[in-house]
CSV table of C-alpha atoms in Angstrom, one decimal:
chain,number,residue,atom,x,y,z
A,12,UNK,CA,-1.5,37.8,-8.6
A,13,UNK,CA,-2.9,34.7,-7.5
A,14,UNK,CA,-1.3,31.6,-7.9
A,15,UNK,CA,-3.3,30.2,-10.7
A,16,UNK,CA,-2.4,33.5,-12.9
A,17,UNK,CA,1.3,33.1,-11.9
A,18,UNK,CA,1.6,29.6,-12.9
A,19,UNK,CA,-0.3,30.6,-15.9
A,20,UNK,CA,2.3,33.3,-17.0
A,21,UNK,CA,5.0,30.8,-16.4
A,22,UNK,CA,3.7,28.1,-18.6
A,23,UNK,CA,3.3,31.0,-21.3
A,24,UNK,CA,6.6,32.1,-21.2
A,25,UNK,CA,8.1,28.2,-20.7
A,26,UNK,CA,5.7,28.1,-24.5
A,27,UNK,CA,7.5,30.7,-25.8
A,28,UNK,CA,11.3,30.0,-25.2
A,29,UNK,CA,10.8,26.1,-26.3
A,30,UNK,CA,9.4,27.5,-29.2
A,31,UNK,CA,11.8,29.9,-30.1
A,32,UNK,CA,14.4,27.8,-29.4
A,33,UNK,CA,13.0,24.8,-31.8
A,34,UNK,CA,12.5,27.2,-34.4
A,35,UNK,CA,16.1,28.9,-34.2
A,36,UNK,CA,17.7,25.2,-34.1
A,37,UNK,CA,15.6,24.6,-38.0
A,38,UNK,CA,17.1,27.7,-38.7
A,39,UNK,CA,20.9,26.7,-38.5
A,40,UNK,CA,19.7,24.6,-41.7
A,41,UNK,CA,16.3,26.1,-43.2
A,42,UNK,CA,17.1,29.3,-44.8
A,43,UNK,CA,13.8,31.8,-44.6
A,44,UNK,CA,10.7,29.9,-44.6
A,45,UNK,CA,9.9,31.6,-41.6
A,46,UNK,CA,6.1,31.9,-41.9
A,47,UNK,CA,6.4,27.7,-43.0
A,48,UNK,CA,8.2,27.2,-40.2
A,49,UNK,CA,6.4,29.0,-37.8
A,50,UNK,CA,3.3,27.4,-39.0
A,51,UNK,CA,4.4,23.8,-39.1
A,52,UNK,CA,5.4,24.1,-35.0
A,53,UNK,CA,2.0,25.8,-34.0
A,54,UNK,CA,0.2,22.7,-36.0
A,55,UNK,CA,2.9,20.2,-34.2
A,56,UNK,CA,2.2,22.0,-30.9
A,57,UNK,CA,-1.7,22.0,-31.1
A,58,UNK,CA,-1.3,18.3,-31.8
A,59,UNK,CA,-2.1,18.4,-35.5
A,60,UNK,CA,-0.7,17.1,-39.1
A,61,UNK,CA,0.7,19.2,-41.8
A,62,UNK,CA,0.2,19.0,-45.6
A,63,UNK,CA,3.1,20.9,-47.0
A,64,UNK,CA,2.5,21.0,-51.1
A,65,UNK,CA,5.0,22.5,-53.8
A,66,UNK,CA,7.3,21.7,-56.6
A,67,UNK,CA,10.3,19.3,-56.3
A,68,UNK,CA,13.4,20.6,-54.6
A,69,UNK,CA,12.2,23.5,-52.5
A,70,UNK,CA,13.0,21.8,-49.1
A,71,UNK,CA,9.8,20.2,-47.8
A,72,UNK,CA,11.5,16.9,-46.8
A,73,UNK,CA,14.6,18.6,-45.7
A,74,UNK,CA,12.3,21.0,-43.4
A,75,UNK,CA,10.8,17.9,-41.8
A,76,UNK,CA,14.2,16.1,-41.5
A,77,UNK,CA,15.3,19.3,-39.6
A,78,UNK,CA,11.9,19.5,-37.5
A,79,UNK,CA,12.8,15.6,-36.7
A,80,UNK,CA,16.6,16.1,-35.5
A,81,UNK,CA,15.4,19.2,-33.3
A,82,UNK,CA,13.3,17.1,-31.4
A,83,UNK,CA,13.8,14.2,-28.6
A,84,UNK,CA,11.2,12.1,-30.9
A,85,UNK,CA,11.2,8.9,-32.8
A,86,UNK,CA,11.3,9.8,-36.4
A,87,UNK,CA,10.2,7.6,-39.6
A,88,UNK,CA,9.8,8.1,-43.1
A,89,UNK,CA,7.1,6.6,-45.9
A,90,UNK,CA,7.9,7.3,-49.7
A,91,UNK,CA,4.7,7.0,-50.8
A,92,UNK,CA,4.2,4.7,-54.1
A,93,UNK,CA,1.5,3.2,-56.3
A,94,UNK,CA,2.2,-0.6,-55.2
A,95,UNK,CA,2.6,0.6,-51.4
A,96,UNK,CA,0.2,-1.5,-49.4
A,97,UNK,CA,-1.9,-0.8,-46.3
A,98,UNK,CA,0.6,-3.1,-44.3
A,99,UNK,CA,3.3,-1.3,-45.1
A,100,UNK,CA,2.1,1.6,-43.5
A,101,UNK,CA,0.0,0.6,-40.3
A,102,UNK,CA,1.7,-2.9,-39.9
A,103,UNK,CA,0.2,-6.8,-40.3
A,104,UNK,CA,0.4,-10.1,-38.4
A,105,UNK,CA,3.2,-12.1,-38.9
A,106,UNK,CA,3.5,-16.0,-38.1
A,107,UNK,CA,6.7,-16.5,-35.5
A,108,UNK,CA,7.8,-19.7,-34.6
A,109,UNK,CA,9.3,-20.0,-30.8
A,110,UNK,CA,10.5,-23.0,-30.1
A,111,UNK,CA,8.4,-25.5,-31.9
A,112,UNK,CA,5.2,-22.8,-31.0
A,113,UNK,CA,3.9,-20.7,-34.0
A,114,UNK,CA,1.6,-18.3,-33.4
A,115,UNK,CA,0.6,-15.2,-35.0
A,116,UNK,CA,2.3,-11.4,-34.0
A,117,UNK,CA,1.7,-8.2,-34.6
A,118,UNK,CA,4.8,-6.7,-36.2
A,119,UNK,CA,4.1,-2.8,-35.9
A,120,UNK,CA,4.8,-0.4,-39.3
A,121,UNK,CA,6.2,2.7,-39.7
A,122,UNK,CA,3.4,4.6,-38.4
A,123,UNK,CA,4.4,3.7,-34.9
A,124,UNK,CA,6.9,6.4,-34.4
A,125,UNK,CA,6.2,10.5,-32.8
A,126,UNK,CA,7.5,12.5,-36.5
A,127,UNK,CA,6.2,10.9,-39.8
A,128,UNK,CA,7.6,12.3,-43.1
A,129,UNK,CA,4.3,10.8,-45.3
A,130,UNK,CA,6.7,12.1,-48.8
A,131,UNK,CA,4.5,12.4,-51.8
A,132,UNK,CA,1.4,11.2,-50.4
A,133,UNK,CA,-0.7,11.8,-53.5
A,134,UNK,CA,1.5,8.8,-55.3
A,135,UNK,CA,-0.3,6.2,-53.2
A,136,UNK,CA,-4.1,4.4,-53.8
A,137,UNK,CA,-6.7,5.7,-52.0
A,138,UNK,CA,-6.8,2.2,-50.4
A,139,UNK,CA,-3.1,3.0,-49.2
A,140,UNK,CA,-4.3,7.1,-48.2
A,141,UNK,CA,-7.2,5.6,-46.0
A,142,UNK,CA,-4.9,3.5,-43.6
A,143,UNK,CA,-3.8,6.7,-42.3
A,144,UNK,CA,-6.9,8.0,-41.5
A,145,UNK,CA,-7.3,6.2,-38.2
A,146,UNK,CA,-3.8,7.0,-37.1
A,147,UNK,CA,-4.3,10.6,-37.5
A,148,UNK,CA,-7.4,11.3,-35.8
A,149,UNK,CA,-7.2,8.3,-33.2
A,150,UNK,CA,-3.6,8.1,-32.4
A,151,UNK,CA,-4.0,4.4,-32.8
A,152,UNK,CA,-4.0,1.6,-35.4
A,153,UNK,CA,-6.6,-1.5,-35.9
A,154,UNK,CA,-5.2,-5.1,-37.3
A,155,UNK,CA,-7.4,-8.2,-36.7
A,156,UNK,CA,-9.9,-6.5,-34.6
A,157,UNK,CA,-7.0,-5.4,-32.1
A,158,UNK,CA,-6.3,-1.5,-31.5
A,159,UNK,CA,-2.8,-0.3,-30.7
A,160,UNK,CA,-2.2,3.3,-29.7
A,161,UNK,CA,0.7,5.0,-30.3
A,162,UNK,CA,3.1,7.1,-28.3
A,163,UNK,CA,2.2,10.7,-28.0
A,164,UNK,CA,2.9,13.5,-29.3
A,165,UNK,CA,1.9,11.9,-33.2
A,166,UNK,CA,2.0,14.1,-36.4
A,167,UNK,CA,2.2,13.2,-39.6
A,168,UNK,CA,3.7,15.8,-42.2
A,169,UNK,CA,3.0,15.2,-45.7
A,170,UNK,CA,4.2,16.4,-48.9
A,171,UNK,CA,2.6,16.3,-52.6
A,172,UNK,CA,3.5,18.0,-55.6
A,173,UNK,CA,1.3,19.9,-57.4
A,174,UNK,CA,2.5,19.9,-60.5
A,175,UNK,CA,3.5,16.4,-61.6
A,176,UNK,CA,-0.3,14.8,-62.0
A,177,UNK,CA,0.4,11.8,-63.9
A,178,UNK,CA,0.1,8.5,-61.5
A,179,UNK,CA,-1.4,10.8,-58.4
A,180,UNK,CA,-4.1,10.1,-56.3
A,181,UNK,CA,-5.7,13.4,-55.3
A,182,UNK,CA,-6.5,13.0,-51.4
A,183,UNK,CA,-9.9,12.5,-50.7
A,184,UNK,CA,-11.8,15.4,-48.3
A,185,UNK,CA,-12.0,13.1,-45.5
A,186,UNK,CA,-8.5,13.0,-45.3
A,187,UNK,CA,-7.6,16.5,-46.5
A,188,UNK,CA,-9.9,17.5,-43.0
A,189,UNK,CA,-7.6,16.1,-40.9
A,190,UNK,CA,-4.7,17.8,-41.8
A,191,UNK,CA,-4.6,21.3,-39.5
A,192,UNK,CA,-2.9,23.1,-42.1
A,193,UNK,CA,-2.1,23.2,-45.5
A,194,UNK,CA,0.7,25.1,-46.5
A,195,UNK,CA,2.6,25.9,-49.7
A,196,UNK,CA,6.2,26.1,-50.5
A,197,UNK,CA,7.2,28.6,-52.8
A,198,UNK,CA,10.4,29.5,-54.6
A,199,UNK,CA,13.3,31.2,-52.2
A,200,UNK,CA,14.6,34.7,-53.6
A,201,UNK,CA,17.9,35.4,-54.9
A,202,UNK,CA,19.6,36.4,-51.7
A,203,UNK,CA,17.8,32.9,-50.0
A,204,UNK,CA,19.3,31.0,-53.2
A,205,UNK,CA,23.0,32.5,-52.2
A,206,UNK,CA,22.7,31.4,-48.6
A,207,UNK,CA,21.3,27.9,-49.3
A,208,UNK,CA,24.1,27.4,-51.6
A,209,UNK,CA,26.4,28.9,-48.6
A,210,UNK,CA,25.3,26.3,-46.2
A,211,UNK,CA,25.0,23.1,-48.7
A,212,UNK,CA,28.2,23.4,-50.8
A,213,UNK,CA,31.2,23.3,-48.3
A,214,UNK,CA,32.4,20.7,-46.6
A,215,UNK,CA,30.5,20.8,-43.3
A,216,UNK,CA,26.8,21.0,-43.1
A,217,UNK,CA,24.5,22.4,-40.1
A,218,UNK,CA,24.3,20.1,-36.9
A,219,UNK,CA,21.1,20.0,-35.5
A,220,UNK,CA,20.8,19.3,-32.3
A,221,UNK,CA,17.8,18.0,-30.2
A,222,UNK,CA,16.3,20.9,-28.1
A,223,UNK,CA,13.1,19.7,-27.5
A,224,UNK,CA,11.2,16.1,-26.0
A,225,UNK,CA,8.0,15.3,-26.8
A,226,UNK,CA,6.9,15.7,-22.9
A,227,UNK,CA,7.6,19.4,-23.5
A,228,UNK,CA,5.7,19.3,-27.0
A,229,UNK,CA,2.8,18.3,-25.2
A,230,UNK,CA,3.1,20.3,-22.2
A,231,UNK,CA,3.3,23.1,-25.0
A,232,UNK,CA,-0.4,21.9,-26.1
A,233,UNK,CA,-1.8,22.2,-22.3
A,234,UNK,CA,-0.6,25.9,-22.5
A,235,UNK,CA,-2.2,26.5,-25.4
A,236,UNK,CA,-5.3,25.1,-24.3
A,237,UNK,CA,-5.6,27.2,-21.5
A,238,UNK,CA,-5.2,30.4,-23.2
A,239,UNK,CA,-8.5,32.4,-22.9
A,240,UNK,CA,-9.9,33.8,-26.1
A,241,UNK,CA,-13.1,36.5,-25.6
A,242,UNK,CA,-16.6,35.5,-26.4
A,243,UNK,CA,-16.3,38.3,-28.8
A,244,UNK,CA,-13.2,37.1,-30.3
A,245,UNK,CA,-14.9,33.1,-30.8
A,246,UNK,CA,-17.7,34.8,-32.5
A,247,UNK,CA,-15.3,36.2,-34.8
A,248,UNK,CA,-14.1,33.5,-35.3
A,249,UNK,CA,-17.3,31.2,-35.7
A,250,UNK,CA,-18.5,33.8,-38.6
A,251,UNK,CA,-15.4,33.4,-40.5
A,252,UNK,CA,-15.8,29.7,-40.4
A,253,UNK,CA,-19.7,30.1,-41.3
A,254,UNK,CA,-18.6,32.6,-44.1
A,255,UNK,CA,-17.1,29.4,-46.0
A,256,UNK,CA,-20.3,28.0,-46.5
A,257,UNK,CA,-22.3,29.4,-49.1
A,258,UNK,CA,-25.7,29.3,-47.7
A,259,UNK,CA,-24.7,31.5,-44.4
A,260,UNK,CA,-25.9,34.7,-43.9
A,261,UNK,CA,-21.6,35.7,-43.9
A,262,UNK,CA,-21.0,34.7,-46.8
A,263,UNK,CA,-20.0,36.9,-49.6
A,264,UNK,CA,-20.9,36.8,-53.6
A,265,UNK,CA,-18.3,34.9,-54.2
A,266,UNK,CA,-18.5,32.2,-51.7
A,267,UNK,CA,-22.0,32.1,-52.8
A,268,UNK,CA,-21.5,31.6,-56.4
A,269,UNK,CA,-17.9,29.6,-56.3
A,270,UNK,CA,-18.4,27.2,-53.5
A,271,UNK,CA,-20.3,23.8,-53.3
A,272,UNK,CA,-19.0,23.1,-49.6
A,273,UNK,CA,-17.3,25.4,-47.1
A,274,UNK,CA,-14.7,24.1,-43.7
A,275,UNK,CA,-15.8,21.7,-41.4
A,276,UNK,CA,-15.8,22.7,-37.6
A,277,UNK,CA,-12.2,20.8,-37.3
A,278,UNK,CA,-11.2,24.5,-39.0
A,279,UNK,CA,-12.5,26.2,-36.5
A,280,UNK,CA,-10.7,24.0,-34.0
A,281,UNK,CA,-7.3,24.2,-35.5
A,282,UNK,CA,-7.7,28.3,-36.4
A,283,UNK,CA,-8.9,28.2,-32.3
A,284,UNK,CA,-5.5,26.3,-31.6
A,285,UNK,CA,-3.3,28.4,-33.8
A,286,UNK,CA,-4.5,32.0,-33.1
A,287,UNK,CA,-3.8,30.8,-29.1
A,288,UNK,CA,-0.4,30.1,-29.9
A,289,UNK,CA,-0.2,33.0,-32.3
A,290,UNK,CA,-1.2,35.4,-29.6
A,291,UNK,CA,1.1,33.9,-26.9
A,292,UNK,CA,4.7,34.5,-29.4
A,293,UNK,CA,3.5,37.8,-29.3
A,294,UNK,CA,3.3,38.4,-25.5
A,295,UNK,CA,-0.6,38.3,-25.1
A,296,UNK,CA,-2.7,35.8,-22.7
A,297,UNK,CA,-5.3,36.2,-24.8
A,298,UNK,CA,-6.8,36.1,-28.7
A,299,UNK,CA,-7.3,38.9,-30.7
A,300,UNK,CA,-9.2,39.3,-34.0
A,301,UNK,CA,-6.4,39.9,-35.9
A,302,UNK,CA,-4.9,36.3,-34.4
A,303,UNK,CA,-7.8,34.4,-36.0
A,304,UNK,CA,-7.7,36.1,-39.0
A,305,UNK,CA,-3.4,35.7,-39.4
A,306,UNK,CA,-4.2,31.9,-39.3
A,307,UNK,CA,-7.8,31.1,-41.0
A,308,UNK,CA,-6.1,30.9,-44.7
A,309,UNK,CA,-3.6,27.8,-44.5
A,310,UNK,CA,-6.5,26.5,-41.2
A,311,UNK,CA,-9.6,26.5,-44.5
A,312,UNK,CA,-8.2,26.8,-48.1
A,313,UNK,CA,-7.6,22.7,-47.9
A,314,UNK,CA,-11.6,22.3,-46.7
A,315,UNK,CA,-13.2,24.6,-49.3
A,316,UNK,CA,-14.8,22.7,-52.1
A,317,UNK,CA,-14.9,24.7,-55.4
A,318,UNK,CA,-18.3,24.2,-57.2
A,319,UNK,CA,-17.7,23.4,-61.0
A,320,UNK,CA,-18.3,27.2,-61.6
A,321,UNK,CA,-15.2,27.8,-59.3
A,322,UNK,CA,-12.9,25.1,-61.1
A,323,UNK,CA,-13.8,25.9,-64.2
A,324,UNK,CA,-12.5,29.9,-63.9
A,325,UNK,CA,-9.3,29.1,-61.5
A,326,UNK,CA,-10.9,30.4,-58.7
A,327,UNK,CA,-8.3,30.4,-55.3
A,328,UNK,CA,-9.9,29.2,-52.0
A,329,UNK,CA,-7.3,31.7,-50.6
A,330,UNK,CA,-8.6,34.5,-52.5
A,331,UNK,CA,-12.3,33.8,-50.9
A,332,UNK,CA,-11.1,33.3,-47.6
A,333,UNK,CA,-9.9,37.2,-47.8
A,334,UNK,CA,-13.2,37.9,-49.1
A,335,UNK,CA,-14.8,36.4,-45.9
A,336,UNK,CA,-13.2,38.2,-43.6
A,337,UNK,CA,-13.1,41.3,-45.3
A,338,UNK,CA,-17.4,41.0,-44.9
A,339,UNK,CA,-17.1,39.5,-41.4
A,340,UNK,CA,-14.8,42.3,-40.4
């Protein structure tokens, strides 16, 4: 082997243990979830943000909390609110005397951390939803014509609830593109229900420890980058994208008559980024079909817009995303 491919299968295998130990340190606290988990540390890996949407009181914050006290990483938190301000997200300019000198300072917000909790982000104004937008697609933040970057790695994970509508701002599609997944929470079974109430109701929870810096999460992205995926395997994945769209030749009836706009080429890039690391947890340098296709339901359902046709009958974007790659495949 050349040296290339042995360096190569070292920073594959460093990807998989700093993975797998990451996602057994949530697991001292996170009872199943798996898939969630899985998913939410192949977003953080590829650099991305996660919107995590589901009822009250099925862990969502306590799975970032945990994702948070694994990692080496500055962590903040936002409870999102209907009188929550711009500046109290990204940060403003404060007047500071020093000394008999005033002079105006930028005195940074929350978003200046590695791990941001964005907790019921739906509850704030769409004035209040856009200040974000800059942050999560250029690492950085604008006040008085000056741009600050922040520290990488930066992901935000976001929680709504889907239920509770009253005094929500739904996210616009602008914003809802930037997230790499979306993912939904559901209800734990019974035997999940006995073990969460095993950990939570003695005297002693879980301690988390930090098993992971954010040098590593980052090195963890190079990897992943660097994973070869065939030109038949792109394709693949190209026509599934395509598919969501309903004037493409892949598109099936469905998409057709339910859709008014299918997934931008950010899906593409994040089911790209996902199916890499999906195919590298399961011992393969390279991307199969079946990686893309594991991956393109929580990488499109959030970037699917339903016509009124669709709305009005309860159509799932999940359901036509099956659809699609049933006719691509």
């Amino acid at each position: 082997m050349t040296t290339a491919a042995v360096e190569a299968e070292q920073a594959a295998e460093q990807f998989v243990t700093t993975f797998r130990r990451i996602r057994d340190e949530m697991g001292k606290f996170i009872v199943g979830q798996q898939d969630i988990v899985e998913h939410v540390l192949l977003a953080v890996v590829s650099g991305g943000h996660v919107l995590l949407e589901g009822v009250p009181g099925l862990g969502k914050t306590a799975l970032v909390n945990t994702l948070a006290q694994a990692l080496h990483l500055k962590f903040q938190r936002i409870q999102f609110t209907p009188d929550l301000l711009p500046a109290d997200v990204v940060g403003t300019q404060v007047l500071v005397d020093r000394g008999g000198h005033k002079s105006l300072e930028f005195q940074p917000g929350p978003v200046f951390c590695n791990v941001l909790l964005a907790d019921e982000i739906n509850r704030a104004t769409p004035k209040t939803q856009s200040a974000l937008l800059e942050t999560m697609q250029e690492k950085s933040v604008t006040v008085a014509g000056k741009t600050h970057r922040l520290d990488l790695p930066f992901f935000v994970l976001a929680t709504q609830n889907p239920i509770e509508q009253e005094g929500t701002y739904p996210l616009p599609e602008a914003q809802l593109d930037r997230f790499f997944f979306k993912l939904f929470v559901e209800l734990p079974g019974h035997d999940e229900f006995a073990e969460i109430l095993r950990r939570t109701g003695g005297t002693k929870s879980p301690t988390i420890d930090p098993v992971a810096t954010g040098e590593e999460i980052l090195a963890m992205g190079r990897t992943l980058r660097e994973t070869p995926i065939d030109d038949a395997v792109q394709d693949h994945l190209i026509r599934v994208v395509r598919g969501t769209h309903p004037k493409s030749e892949d598109a099936p009836a469905e998409v057709r008559k339910f859709v008014r706009h299918g997934a931008s080429p950010r899906g593409a890039q994040a089911i790209l980024a996902a199916s890499r690391g999906r195919a590298l947890l399961a011992g393969r340098f390279h991307v199969s079909r079946e990686d893309v296709d594991a991956v393109a339901i929580p990488a499109l359902r959030h970037r699917m817009i339903l016509s009124f046709e669709g709305e009005a009958e309860g159509v799932k974007a999940d359901d036509l995303i099956e659809k699609v790659i049933e006719k691509v495949d």
